[in-house]
Structure formats: structure tokens, C-alpha cells
CSV table of C-alpha atoms in Angstrom, one decimal:
chain,number,residue,atom,x,y,z
A,1,LEU,CA,161.2,105.1,84.7
A,2,LEU,CA,158.1,106.7,86.1
A,3,PRO,CA,158.4,110.4,87.0
A,4,LYS,CA,158.2,111.3,90.7
A,5,SER,CA,155.4,113.5,92.0
A,6,GLY,CA,156.1,117.1,92.6
A,7,THR,CA,155.2,120.7,91.6
A,8,TRP,CA,155.0,119.7,88.0
A,9,MET,CA,151.9,117.6,88.7
A,10,VAL,CA,150.2,120.7,90.0
A,11,ALA,CA,151.1,122.5,86.8
A,12,VAL,CA,149.7,119.7,84.8
A,13,ARG,CA,146.5,119.7,86.9
A,14,ASN,CA,146.1,123.4,86.3
A,15,ALA,CA,146.7,123.1,82.6
A,16,PHE,CA,144.0,120.5,82.3
A,17,GLY,CA,141.7,122.6,84.3
A,18,VAL,CA,142.1,125.5,81.9
A,19,MET,CA,141.6,123.2,78.9
A,20,LEU,CA,138.4,121.9,80.4
A,21,LEU,CA,137.1,125.4,80.9
A,22,GLY,CA,138.0,126.1,77.3
A,23,VAL,CA,136.0,123.1,76.2
A,24,SER,CA,133.1,124.4,78.2
A,25,VAL,CA,133.2,127.8,76.5
A,26,TRP,CA,133.5,126.0,73.1
A,27,LEU,CA,130.4,124.0,73.8
A,28,LEU,CA,128.5,127.1,75.0
A,29,GLU,CA,129.2,128.7,71.6
A,30,ARG,CA,126.4,126.5,70.2
A,31,VAL,CA,123.7,128.1,72.4
A,32,LEU,CA,125.0,131.6,73.3
A,33,PRO,CA,125.2,134.6,71.1
A,34,GLY,CA,128.6,135.1,69.4
A,35,GLN,CA,129.4,138.3,71.3
A,36,LEU,CA,128.8,136.7,74.6
A,37,SER,CA,130.9,133.7,73.7
A,38,LEU,CA,133.8,136.0,72.7
A,39,ALA,CA,133.4,137.8,76.1
A,40,LEU,CA,133.7,134.4,77.9
A,41,TRP,CA,136.9,133.6,76.0
A,42,GLY,CA,138.2,137.0,77.2
A,43,LEU,CA,137.1,136.2,80.8
A,44,LEU,CA,139.0,132.8,80.6
A,45,ALA,CA,142.1,134.5,79.3
A,46,ALA,CA,142.0,137.2,82.0
A,47,GLY,CA,141.5,134.6,84.7
A,48,VAL,CA,144.6,132.6,83.5
A,49,ALA,CA,146.5,135.9,83.2
A,50,LEU,CA,145.8,136.8,86.8
A,51,PHE,CA,146.7,133.3,88.0
A,52,LEU,CA,150.0,133.6,86.2
A,53,GLY,CA,150.7,136.9,88.1
A,54,ALA,CA,150.4,139.3,85.2
A,55,LEU,CA,149.7,142.2,87.6
A,56,GLU,CA,152.2,141.2,90.2
A,57,PHE,CA,155.8,142.4,90.4
A,58,THR,CA,157.3,139.9,92.7
A,59,ALA,CA,158.7,137.3,90.3
A,60,LYS,CA,162.2,136.5,91.4
A,61,ASP,CA,163.3,133.7,89.0
A,62,ALA,CA,163.3,133.3,85.2
A,63,ARG,CA,160.3,130.9,85.3
A,64,GLY,CA,158.2,133.4,87.2
A,65,LYS,CA,159.0,136.2,84.9
A,66,LEU,CA,158.2,134.0,81.9
A,67,ALA,CA,154.8,133.2,83.4
A,68,GLN,CA,154.2,136.9,84.0
A,69,LEU,CA,155.0,137.6,80.4
A,70,LEU,CA,152.6,135.0,79.2
A,71,GLY,CA,150.0,136.4,81.6
A,72,LEU,CA,150.4,139.9,80.1
A,73,ALA,CA,149.9,138.5,76.6
A,74,LEU,CA,146.7,136.8,77.7
A,75,LEU,CA,145.5,139.9,79.5
A,76,VAL,CA,146.0,141.9,76.3
A,77,TYR,CA,144.0,139.3,74.4
A,78,ALA,CA,141.2,139.5,77.1
A,79,LEU,CA,141.0,143.3,76.6
A,80,ALA,CA,140.8,142.8,72.8
A,81,ALA,CA,138.1,140.1,73.2
A,82,TRP,CA,136.0,142.3,75.4
A,83,THR,CA,136.4,145.3,73.1
A,84,GLY,CA,135.5,143.1,70.1
A,85,ALA,CA,132.4,141.8,71.9
A,86,LEU,CA,131.2,145.3,72.6
A,87,LYS,CA,131.7,146.1,68.9
A,88,GLY,CA,129.5,143.1,67.9
A,89,ASN,CA,132.3,140.8,66.8
A,90,ASP,CA,132.2,137.1,67.5
A,91,ASP,CA,135.5,135.6,66.2
A,92,PRO,CA,137.8,134.5,69.1
A,93,LEU,CA,140.7,134.2,66.6
A,94,GLN,CA,140.2,137.8,65.3
A,95,PRO,CA,138.4,139.6,68.1
A,96,LEU,CA,139.0,143.0,66.7
A,97,ALA,CA,138.1,142.2,63.1
A,98,GLY,CA,135.1,140.5,61.4
A,99,GLY,CA,132.1,139.4,63.3
A,100,VAL,CA,128.5,140.5,63.1
A,101,ALA,CA,129.2,144.2,62.7
A,102,SER,CA,131.3,143.8,59.6
A,103,ALA,CA,129.1,141.0,58.2
A,104,GLN,CA,126.2,143.4,58.1
A,105,SER,CA,128.1,146.0,56.2
A,106,SER,CA,129.5,143.5,53.6
A,107,ALA,CA,127.9,141.9,50.7
A,108,SER,CA,126.4,139.2,52.9
A,109,GLY,CA,124.2,141.9,54.4
A,110,ASN,CA,121.8,141.3,51.5
A,111,TRP,CA,120.8,137.8,52.6
A,112,GLN,CA,117.1,136.9,52.8
A,113,THR,CA,116.5,134.6,55.7
A,114,VAL,CA,113.6,132.1,55.8
A,115,SER,CA,112.7,129.4,58.2
A,116,THR,CA,109.6,127.6,56.9
A,117,PRO,CA,109.1,125.4,53.8
A,118,ALA,CA,106.5,127.8,52.4
A,119,GLU,CA,108.9,130.7,52.7
A,120,LEU,CA,111.6,128.7,51.0
A,121,ASP,CA,109.4,127.6,48.1
A,122,ALA,CA,108.2,131.2,47.6
A,123,ALA,CA,111.8,132.5,47.5
A,124,LEU,CA,112.9,129.8,45.0
A,125,ALA,CA,109.9,130.6,42.8
A,126,GLN,CA,110.5,134.3,42.9
A,127,ALA,CA,114.2,133.9,41.9
A,128,LYS,CA,113.1,131.6,39.0
A,129,SER,CA,110.5,134.1,37.9
A,130,ASP,CA,113.1,136.9,37.9
A,131,GLY,CA,115.5,134.7,36.0
A,132,GLN,CA,118.2,135.2,38.7
A,133,PRO,CA,120.6,132.5,40.0
A,134,LEU,CA,120.1,131.6,43.6
A,135,LEU,CA,122.5,130.6,46.4
A,136,LEU,CA,120.8,128.7,49.3
A,137,ASP,CA,122.7,128.5,52.5
A,138,TRP,CA,121.5,126.0,55.2
A,139,TYR,CA,122.3,127.6,58.6
A,140,ALA,CA,121.7,127.2,62.3
A,141,ASP,CA,122.9,129.3,65.3
A,142,TRP,CA,124.2,126.1,67.0
A,143,CYS,CA,126.3,125.2,63.9
A,144,ILE,CA,129.9,126.4,64.5
A,145,SER,CA,130.9,125.5,60.9
A,146,CYS,CA,128.1,127.7,59.5
A,147,LYS,CA,129.4,130.7,61.4
A,148,LYS,CA,132.9,129.9,60.1
A,149,ILE,CA,131.7,129.8,56.5
A,150,GLU,CA,129.8,133.0,56.9
A,151,ARG,CA,132.8,134.7,58.4
A,152,GLU,CA,135.6,133.3,56.3
A,153,VAL,CA,134.0,132.5,53.0
A,154,PHE,CA,130.9,134.7,52.3
A,155,ASN,CA,132.6,137.8,53.8
A,156,SER,CA,136.0,137.3,52.1
A,157,PRO,CA,137.1,139.8,49.5
A,158,GLN,CA,137.5,136.9,47.1
A,159,ILE,CA,133.9,135.8,47.3
A,160,GLY,CA,131.9,138.9,48.1
A,161,PRO,CA,132.0,140.5,44.6
A,162,GLN,CA,131.0,137.2,43.0
A,163,LEU,CA,127.8,137.0,45.0
A,164,ALA,CA,126.4,140.2,43.5
A,165,ASP,CA,124.5,138.4,40.7
A,166,TYR,CA,122.9,135.9,43.1
A,167,HIS,CA,119.7,135.9,45.1
A,168,LEU,CA,121.2,135.1,48.5
A,169,LEU,CA,118.9,132.9,50.5
A,170,ARG,CA,119.6,131.5,54.0
A,171,PHE,CA,117.4,128.8,55.5
A,172,ASP,CA,117.6,129.1,59.3
A,173,MET,CA,116.9,125.8,60.9
A,174,THR,CA,118.0,126.7,64.4
A,175,ASP,CA,114.7,125.4,65.8
A,176,SER,CA,115.1,122.1,64.0
A,177,THR,CA,111.4,121.5,63.7
A,178,ALA,CA,109.8,118.5,62.0
A,179,ALA,CA,109.0,120.5,58.9
A,180,GLN,CA,112.5,121.8,58.7
A,181,ARG,CA,114.0,118.3,59.0
A,182,ALA,CA,111.6,117.1,56.3
A,183,LEU,CA,113.1,119.7,54.0
A,184,LEU,CA,116.5,118.2,54.6
A,185,ASP,CA,115.1,114.8,53.4
A,186,ARG,CA,113.6,116.5,50.3
A,187,TYR,CA,117.0,117.8,49.2
A,188,GLY,CA,119.0,114.8,50.5
A,189,LEU,CA,120.9,116.7,53.1
A,190,PHE,CA,122.0,115.6,56.6
A,191,GLY,CA,121.9,119.1,58.1
A,192,PRO,CA,123.9,122.4,58.1
A,193,PRO,CA,126.3,123.5,56.9
A,194,ALA,CA,125.3,123.0,53.3
A,195,ILE,CA,125.2,125.3,50.2
A,196,GLN,CA,123.2,124.8,47.1
A,197,LEU,CA,123.5,126.7,43.8
A,198,PHE,CA,120.5,127.1,41.6
A,199,ALA,CA,120.6,128.3,38.0
A,200,ALA,CA,118.4,131.1,36.6
A,201,ASN,CA,115.9,128.4,35.4
A,202,GLY,CA,115.5,127.2,39.0
A,203,GLN,CA,117.4,123.9,38.5
A,204,GLU,CA,120.0,123.0,41.1
A,205,MET,CA,123.6,122.4,39.9
A,206,HIS,CA,124.0,119.2,42.0
A,207,ASP,CA,127.7,118.8,41.2
A,208,LEU,CA,128.5,122.2,42.7
A,209,ARG,CA,126.7,121.4,46.0
A,210,VAL,CA,128.7,122.0,49.2
A,211,ILE,CA,128.4,119.7,52.1
A,212,GLY,CA,130.3,120.6,55.3
A,213,GLU,CA,133.0,123.2,55.5
A,214,ILE,CA,134.8,124.8,52.6
A,215,ASP,CA,137.4,127.5,52.3
A,216,ALA,CA,137.2,130.6,50.1
A,217,PRO,CA,139.4,129.4,47.2
A,218,GLY,CA,137.4,126.1,47.0
A,219,PHE,CA,134.0,128.0,47.0
A,220,ALA,CA,135.4,130.5,44.4
A,221,GLU,CA,136.0,127.5,42.1
A,222,ARG,CA,132.4,126.4,42.4
A,223,LEU,CA,131.1,129.9,41.7
A,224,ASN,CA,133.3,130.1,38.6
A,225,GLY,CA,131.9,126.7,37.5
A,226,ALA,CA,128.4,128.0,38.0
A,227,ARG,CA,129.1,131.2,36.1
A,228,GLU,CA,130.1,129.3,33.0
A,229,ARG,CA,126.6,127.8,32.9
A,230,PHE,CA,124.7,131.2,33.1
């Protein structure tokens, strides 16, 4: 019942090799800028495309032509990824849309970023003094889920307008210092991603706290719940 060795084993070996390279790029996303990671995804796609013979015209059988067709599709993706990286985008699933460039022009461009306990306490006190509700986003460059929330939730058309009334505060704990980790203990958090909503009187609405990933509709429900308490 065991399959016999043959050319199919070479194909399996190559497929696993590509997947391992993909895992490598995925892990590097935690330490590399988003644009560079997107360029690496394009480089991987282009390498596979050339291996499949996307630029060759010698395919004689149907299998070879199918491989070339797949290679051409990957080559188009590679060009899109490189173009997106040059534009400042960082989403491998949407290389020509979203990313850093659009994020800066959206509602999320009004975020105040802090990285020390003193800066956080000062921002919280200022929002309370102004009588303004506050949204606190715990973020780190190595947090893939944080980037996903920023891209798909905060920058979504459904959420952007609802953030207009909030003081938008982002605590960047990329360095993960002892003081930053102590803040996590103060608020009972394990780490990013996490989102806290504070009322105008400075009190956190604990039942609306977000731990881990959340989608735009789910976060919209929490914002609606918070608005009812204003």
C-alpha cells in the first residue's frame, strides 16, 4: 500500500522547502519593518515563479503549462508586493491597499504614542481633565496581531468615524522593559494585543476590555456599549 518513490517525491520536497521559506519570512515579520517583510514575500513568490518556468516557453505537456500559469500568477503577485512595499504598505494579503501609508491618512493617524509609565499616566490624567473618553491600545512591533488590529479594525470604515470622540492612546512596548512589564501587571494584562476603554471620568470600563484579536464588527459593538455610558 505504500507509494513508490518517483518524481512526486521531488515535488513534495520542493513544496515543503517553499513552506519552510514562508515560515521563515513569517517569523522575520516580528523583527523587520512591514515594508521589508512585504518585499520578502514578493521575493519568495518571484523565486517560486521562476522555478515553475513562468518566463520560459518550452512547456510541452499540460502539467508544464499549468505550472507556468501558476508561476505567472505568482510573478504578478511579486510585482504587486514590491510596488506595495515601495508605497509603504505592509499587508501581504492586500499588497496594493492599506498599510502604513493609508494608516497615516486615516483616523488612526491621530494616535498619541507613549512608551513609559510616566507618559501613560500623564496622558490618562490629561484625558480625564479634558473630560474626554480614552482608548488605550497596547502595541508592539513584534506583535503580528497588533498590526492586524491596526490594519483591519482601527482603519476600517466601520470603526474610524466612531473613534472621533476618543483620545487615542497607544502604549508601545516593543522594547519590553521591566517598567513596561510592570504596567502590564498593574492592569492585569498578559501583553499585547489588548485594548482598554476609559470613560470621561477616567474609569476603565472593564467589561469592554479586549484581550487578543478582535474583528471590526465585534469592536464596533464594544464602542456602541461604551457610547451608551457617556
